[in-house]
Coordinates of C-alpha atoms and ligand atoms in Angstrom, one line a residue:
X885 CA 45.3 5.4 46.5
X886 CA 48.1 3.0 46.5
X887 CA 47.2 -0.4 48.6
X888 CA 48.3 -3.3 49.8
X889 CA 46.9 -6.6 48.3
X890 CA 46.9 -8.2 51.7
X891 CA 44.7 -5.2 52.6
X892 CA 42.5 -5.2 50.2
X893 CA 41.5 -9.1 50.4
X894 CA 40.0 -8.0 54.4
X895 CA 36.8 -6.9 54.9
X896 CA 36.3 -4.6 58.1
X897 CA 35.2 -6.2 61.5
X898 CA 31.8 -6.3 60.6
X899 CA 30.8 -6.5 64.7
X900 CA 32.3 -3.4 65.3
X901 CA 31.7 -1.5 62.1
X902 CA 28.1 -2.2 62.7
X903 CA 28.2 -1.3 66.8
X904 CA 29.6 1.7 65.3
X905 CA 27.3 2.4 63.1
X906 CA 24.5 2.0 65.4
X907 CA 26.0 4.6 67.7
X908 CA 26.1 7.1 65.3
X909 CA 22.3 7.0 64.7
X910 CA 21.8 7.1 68.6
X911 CA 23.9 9.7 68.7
X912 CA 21.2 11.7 66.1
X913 CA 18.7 10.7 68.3
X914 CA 17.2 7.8 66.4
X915 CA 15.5 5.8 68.7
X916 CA 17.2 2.3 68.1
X917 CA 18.0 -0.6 70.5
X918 CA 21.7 -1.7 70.0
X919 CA 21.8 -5.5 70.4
X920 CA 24.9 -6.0 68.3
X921 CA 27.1 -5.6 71.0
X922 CA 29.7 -7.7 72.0
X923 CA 30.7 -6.2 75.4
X924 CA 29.4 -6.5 78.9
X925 CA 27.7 -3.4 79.4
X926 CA 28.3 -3.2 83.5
X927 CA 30.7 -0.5 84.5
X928 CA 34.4 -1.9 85.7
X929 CA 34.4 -2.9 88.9
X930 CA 35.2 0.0 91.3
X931 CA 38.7 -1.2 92.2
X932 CA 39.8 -2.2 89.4
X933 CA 39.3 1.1 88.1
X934 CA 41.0 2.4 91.2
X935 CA 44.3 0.5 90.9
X936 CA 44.0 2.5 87.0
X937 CA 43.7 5.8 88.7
X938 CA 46.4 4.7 91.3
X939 CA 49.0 3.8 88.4
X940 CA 48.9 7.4 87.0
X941 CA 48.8 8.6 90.2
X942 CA 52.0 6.8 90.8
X943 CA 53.4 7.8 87.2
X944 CA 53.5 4.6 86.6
X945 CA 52.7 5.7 82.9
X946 CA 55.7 5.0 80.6
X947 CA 56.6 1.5 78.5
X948 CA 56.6 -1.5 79.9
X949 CA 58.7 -4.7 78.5
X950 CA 57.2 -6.0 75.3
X951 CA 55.3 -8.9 76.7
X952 CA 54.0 -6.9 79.9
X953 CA 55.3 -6.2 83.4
X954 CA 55.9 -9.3 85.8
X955 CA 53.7 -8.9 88.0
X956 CA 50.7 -9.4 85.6
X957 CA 52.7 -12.2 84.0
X958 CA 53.0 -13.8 87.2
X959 CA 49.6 -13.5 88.0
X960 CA 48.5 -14.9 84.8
X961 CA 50.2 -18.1 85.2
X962 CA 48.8 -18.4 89.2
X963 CA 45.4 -18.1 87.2
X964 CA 46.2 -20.3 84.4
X965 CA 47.6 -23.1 87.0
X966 CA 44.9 -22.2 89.7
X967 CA 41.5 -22.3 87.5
X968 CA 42.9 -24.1 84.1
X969 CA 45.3 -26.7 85.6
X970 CA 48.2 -25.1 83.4
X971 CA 51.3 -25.0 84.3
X972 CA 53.0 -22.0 82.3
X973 CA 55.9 -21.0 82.8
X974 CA 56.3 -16.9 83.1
X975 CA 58.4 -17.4 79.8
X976 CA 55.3 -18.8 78.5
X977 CA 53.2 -16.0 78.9
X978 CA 52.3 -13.0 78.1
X979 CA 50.5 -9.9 77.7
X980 CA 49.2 -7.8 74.8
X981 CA 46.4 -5.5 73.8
X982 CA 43.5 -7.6 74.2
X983 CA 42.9 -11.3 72.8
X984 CA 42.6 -9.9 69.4
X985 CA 46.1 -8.5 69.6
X986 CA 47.1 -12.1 70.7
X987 CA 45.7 -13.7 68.1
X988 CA 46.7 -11.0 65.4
X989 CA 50.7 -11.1 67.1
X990 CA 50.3 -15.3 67.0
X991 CA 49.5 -15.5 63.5
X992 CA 51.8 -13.2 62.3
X993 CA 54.5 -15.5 63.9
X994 CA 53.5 -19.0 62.7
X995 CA 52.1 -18.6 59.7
X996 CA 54.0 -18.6 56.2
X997 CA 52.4 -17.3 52.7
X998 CA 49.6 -19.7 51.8
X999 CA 49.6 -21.8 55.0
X1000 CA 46.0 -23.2 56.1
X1001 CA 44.3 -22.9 59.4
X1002 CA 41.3 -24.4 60.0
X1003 CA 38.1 -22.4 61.2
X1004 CA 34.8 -23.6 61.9
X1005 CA 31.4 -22.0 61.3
X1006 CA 30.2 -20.0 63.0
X1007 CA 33.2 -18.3 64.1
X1008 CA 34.7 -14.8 65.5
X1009 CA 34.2 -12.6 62.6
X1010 CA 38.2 -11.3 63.6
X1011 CA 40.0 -15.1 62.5
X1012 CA 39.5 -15.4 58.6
X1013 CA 40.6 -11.7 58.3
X1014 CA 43.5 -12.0 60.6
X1015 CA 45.0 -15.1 59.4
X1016 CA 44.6 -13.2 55.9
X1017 CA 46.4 -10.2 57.4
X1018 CA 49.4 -12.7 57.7
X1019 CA 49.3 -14.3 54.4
X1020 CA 47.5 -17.3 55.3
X1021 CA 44.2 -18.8 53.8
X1022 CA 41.2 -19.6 56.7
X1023 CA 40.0 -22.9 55.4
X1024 CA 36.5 -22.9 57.0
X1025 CA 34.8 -26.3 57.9
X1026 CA 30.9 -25.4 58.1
X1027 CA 28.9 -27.1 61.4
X1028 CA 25.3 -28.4 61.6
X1029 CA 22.0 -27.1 63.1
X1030 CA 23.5 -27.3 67.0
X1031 CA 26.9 -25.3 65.4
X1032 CA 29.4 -28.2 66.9
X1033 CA 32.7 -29.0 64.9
X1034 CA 33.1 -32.9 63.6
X1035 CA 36.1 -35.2 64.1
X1036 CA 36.0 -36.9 61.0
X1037 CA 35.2 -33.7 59.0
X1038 CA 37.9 -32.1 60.6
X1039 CA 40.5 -34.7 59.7
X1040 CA 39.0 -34.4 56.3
X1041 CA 40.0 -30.7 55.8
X1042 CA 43.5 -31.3 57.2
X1043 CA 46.4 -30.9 54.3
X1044 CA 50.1 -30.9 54.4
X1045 CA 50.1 -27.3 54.6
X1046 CA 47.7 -27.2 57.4
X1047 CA 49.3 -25.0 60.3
X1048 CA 46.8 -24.1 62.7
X1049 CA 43.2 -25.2 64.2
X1050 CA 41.1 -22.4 66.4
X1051 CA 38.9 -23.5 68.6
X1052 CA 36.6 -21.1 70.9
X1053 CA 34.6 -22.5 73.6
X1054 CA 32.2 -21.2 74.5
X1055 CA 31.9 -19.8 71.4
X1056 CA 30.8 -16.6 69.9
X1057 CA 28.3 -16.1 67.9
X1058 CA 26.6 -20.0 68.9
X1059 CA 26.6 -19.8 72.2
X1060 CA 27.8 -23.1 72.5
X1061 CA 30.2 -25.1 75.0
X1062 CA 31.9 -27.8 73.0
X1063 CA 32.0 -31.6 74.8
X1064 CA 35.2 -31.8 76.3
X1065 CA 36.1 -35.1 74.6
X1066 CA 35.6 -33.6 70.9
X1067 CA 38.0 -31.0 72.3
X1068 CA 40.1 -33.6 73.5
X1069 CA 40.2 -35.7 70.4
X1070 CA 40.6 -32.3 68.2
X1071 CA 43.9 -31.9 70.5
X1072 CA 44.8 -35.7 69.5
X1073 CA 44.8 -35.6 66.2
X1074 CA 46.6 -31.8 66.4
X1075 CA 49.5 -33.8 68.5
X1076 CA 49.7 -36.4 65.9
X1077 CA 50.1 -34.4 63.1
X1078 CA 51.9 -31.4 64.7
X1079 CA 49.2 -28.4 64.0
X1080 CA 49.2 -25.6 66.6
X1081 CA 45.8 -25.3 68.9
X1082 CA 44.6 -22.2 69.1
X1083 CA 42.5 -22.2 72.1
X1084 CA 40.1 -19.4 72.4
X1085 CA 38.7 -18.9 75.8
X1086 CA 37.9 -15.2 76.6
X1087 CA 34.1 -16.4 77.6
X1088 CA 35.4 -19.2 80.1
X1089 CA 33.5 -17.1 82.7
X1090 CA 30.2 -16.8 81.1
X1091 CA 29.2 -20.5 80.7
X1092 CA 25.4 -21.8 81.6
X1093 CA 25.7 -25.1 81.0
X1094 CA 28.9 -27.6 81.2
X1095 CA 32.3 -26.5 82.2
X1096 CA 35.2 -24.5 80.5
X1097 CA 38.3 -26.6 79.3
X1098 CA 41.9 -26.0 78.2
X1099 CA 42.8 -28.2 76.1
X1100 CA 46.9 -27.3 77.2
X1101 CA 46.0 -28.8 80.0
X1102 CA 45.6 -32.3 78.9
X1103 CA 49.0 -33.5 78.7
X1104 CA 52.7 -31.8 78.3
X1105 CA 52.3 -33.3 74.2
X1106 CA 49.0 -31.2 74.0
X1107 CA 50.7 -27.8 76.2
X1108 CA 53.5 -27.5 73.6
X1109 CA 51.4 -27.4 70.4
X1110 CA 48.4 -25.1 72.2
X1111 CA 47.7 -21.9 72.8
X1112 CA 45.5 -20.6 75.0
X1113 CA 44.0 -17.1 74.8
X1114 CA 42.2 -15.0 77.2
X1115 CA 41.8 -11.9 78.6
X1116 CA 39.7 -9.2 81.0
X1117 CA 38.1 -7.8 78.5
X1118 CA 34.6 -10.1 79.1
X1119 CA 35.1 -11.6 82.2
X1120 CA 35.7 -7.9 84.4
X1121 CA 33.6 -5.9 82.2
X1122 CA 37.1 -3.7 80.5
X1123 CA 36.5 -4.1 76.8
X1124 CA 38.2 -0.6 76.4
X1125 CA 41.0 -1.3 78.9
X1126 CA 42.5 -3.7 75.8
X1127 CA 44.1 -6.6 77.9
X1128 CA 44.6 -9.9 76.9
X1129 CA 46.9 -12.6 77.6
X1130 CA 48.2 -15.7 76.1
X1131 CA 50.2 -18.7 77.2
X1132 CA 52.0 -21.1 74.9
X1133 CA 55.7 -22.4 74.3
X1134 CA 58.2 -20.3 75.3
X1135 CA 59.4 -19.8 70.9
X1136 CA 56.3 -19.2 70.0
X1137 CA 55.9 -16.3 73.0
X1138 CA 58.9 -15.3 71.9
X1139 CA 58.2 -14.9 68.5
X1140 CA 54.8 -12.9 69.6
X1141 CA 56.8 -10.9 71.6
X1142 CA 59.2 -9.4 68.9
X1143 CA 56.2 -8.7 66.9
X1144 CA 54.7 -7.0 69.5
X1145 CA 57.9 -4.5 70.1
X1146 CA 58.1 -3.7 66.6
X1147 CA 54.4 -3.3 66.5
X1148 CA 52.4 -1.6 69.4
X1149 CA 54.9 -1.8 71.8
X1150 CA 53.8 -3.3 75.0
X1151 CA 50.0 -3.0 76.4
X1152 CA 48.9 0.3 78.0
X1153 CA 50.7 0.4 81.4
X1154 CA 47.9 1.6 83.3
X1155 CA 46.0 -0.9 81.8
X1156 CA 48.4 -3.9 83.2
X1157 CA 48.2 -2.5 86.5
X1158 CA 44.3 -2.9 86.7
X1159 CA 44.3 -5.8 84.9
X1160 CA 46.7 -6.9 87.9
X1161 CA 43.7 -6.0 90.1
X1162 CA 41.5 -7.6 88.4
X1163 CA 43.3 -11.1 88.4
X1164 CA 43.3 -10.6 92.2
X1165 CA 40.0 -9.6 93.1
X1166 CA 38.2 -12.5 93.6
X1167 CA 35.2 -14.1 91.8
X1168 CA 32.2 -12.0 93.4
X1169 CA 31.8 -9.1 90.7
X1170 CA 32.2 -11.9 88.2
X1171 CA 29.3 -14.2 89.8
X1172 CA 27.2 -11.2 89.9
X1173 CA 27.0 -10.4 86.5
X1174 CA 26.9 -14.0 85.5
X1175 CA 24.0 -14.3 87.0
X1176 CA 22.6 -11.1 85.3
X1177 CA 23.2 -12.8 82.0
X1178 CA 21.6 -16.1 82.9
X1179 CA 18.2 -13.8 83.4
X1180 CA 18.6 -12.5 80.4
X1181 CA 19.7 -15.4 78.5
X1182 CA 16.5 -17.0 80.1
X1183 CA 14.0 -14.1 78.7
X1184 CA 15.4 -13.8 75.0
X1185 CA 15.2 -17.5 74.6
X1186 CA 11.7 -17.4 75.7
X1187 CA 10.6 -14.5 73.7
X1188 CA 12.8 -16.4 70.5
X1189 CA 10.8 -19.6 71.0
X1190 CA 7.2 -17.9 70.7
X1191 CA 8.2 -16.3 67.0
X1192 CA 7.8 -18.9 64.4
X1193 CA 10.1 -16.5 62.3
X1194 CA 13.1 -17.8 64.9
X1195 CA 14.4 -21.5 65.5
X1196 CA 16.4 -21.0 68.3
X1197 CA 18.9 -23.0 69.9
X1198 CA 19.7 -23.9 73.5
X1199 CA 22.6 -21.0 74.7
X1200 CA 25.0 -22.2 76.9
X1201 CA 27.3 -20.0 77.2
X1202 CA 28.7 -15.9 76.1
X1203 CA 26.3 -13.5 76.0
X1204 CA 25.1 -14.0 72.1
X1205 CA 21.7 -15.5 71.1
X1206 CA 22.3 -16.8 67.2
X1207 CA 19.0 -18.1 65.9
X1208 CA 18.1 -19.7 62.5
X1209 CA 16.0 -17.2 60.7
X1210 CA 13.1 -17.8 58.3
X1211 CA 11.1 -14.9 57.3
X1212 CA 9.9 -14.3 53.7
X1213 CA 13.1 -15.6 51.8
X1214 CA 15.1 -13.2 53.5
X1215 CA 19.1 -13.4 53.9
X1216 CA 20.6 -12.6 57.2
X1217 CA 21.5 -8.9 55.9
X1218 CA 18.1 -8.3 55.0
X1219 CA 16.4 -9.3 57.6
X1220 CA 19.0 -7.5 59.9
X1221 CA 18.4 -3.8 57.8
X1222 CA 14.6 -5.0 57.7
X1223 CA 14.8 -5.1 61.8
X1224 CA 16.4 -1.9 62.1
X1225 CA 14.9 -0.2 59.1
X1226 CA 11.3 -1.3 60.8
X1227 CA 12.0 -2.1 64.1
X1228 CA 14.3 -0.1 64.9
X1229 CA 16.2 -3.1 66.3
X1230 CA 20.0 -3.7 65.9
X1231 CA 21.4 -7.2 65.5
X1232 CA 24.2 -8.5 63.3
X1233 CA 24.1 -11.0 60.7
X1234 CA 24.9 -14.4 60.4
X1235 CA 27.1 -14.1 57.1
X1236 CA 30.3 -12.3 58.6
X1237 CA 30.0 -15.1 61.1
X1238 CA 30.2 -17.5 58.4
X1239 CA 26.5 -19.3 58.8
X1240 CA 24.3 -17.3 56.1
X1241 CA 20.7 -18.0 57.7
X1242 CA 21.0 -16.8 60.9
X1243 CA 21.5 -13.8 63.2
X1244 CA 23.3 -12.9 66.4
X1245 CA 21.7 -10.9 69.0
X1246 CA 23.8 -9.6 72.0
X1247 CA 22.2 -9.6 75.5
X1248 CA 24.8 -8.0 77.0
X1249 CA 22.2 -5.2 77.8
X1250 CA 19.6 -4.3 79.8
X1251 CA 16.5 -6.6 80.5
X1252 CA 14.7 -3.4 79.8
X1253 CA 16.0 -3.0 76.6
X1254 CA 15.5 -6.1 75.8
X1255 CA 11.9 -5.9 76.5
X1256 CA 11.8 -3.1 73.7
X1257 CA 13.3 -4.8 71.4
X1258 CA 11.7 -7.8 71.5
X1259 CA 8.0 -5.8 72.0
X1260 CA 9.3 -4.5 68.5
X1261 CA 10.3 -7.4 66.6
X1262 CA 7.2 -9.2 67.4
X1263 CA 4.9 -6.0 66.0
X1264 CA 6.9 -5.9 62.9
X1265 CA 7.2 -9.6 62.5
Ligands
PMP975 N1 37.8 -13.8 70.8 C1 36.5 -13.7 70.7 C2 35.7 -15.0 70.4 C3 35.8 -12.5 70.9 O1 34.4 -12.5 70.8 C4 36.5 -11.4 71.2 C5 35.7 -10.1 71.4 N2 36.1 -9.0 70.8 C6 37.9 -11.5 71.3 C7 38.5 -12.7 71.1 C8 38.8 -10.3 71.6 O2 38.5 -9.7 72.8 P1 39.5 -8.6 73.3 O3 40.4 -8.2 72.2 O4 38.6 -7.4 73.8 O5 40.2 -9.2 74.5
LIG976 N1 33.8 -9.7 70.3 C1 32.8 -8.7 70.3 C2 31.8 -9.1 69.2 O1 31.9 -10.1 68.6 C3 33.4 -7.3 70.2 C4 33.6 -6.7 68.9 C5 34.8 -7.3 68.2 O2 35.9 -7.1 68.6 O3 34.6 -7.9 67.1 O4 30.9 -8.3 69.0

């Protein structure tokens, strides 16, 4: 069939495809533990699904504005001001179907045919692809052993076509937070040579070690060329409720926001008015599972330090282990069919993440499961 070049340049998400994939033998009733998941696997927190339930009850079900209803917009910037020091203005926010729907409506409205944006690996298997998906060409900067982005590399790889940096701290797959003051010199040299920020920070809430940072929230120089993107999907457990949010200046927004009403719309209404709930509930539910993921984080880097096959490193923040991998000349893709061919183990490869050499394993599961899987690997290995 007739296709699209742009199309055909994109490979699939290789996160999901592979989640997906993994489902369907579960659902045959292979017996295979599923750590390629990228998604808290609690329930959503009881009221949050009530204030759902409540908005259909109320017929609150039809389309809201393009860039969501004020009241979520509003609550976004009290949370961006309140726990980021960012002071958005409700012009300079909004919401859309997810992060990944901000990111995919941001690129589509500042990048031109053959403009660069600068990636680093390891990174979000979703950037390359989307910034492909609006004519633009990922230039990827590759990391070392510990998976943390240089200064002078980075100024290295800038060009006069150079439009947009992403940064995502934490960051999935490494698990690492990055030290605030490369973030703040990244935002430096991004001011000086006027290239947007993007600022990923969906896992702010699941951090071990170190503390979350915007880097908008620097100086007003560093707010107009950043954008900061987040959303409930991680941090309240509602990957399939698809909210996101984004602040940034009030073009850019606006920009987005056109996209998005000739796109999708708006977000799911229901979905805002959760969302709502969730931005007003409090930090309990989200301290509780934190802590459930420090446990767990704390057993699979234990059982990952006693395999020689694995060189670990330290994980200090999301919920994604991404070892270094050594096991009889295997590439990440083999080793990850070999796992679940043998061990009936899911995980994901390093190479859609960009670092060939390594896996990522997802603990956003059961410490029970976890116990099988890893009782399995070290049998096969
Ligand atoms: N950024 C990163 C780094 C992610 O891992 C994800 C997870 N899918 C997203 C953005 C998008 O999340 P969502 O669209 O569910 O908000
Ligand atoms: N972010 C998650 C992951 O990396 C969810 C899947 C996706 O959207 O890619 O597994």
């Amino acid at each position: 069939m007739y296709l699209s070049e742009r199309v055909k340049k994109v490979s699939p998400s290789a996160t999901l495809s592979l989640n997906a994939r993994v489902k369907e033998l579960l659902r045959k009733g292979e017996e295979v533990v599923n750590l390629t998941t990228g998604e808290p696997d609690f329930p959503t927190p009881e009221t949050i699904k009530q204030a759902g339930i409540k908005a259909i009850q109320e017929n609150f079900t039809g389309y809201t504005p393009p860039p969501g209803i004020p009241e979520l917009r509003e609550a976004v910037r009290e949370k961006f001001l309140k726990e980021n020091g960012l002071n958005y203005a409700v012009e300079e926010i909004m919401v859309t179907c997810g992060a990944k729907d901000a990111l995919f409506l941001l690129f589509q409205s500042i990048l031109n045919t053959g403009d660069e944006v600068i990636i680093f690996s390891p990174y979000w298997v979703s950037y390359p692809e989307q910034v492909k998906l609006a004519g633009g060409n990922p230039v990827i900067i590759p990391t070392g052993t510990e998976h943390i982005p240089e200064l002078d590399q980075f100024k290295k790889y800038i060009t006069p076509r150079t439009r947009a940096v992403i940064l995502n701290s934490p960051c999935n797959p490494s698990g690492k937070v990055f030290p605030p003051e490369l973030i703040e010199k990244i935002t430096e040299v991004c001011i000086e040579k006027d290239i947007y920020l993007v600022s990923d920070e969906i896992y702010e809430e699941i951090i071990f070690k170190g503390k979350p940072f915007s880097p908008a929230a620097l100086s007003p120089a560093a707010k107009k060329i950043t954008l900061t993107i987040n959303g409930v999907s991680k941090t309240y457990a509602m990957t399939g409720w698809r909210i996101g949010y984004v602040g940034g200046h009030k073009e850019v927004i606006q920009a987005m926001s056109k996209v998005q009403s000739q796109s999708v719309s708006c977000a799911s209404s229901i979905s805002q008015r959760a969302a709502l709930a969730a931005l007003k509930s409090g930090k309990e539910e989200i301290s509780r599972m934190v802590a459930i993921f420090q446990e767990r984080k704390e057993f699979v880097e234990n059982r990952l330090d006693k395999l020689s096959v694995f060189t670990p490193s330290p994980i200090e923040g999301t919920f994604y282990a991404f070892p270094r991998i050594n096991y009889q000349g295997m590439s990440s893709e083999e080793f990850s069919f070999y796992l679940l061919d043998k061990a009936k183990v899911a995980v994901v490869p390093g190479k859609p993440f960009g670092k060939e050499g390594y896996i990522r394993l997802s603990f956003a599961t059961s410490l029970d499961n976890l116990q099988k899987a890893f009782l399995r690997i070290e049998k096969v290995l």
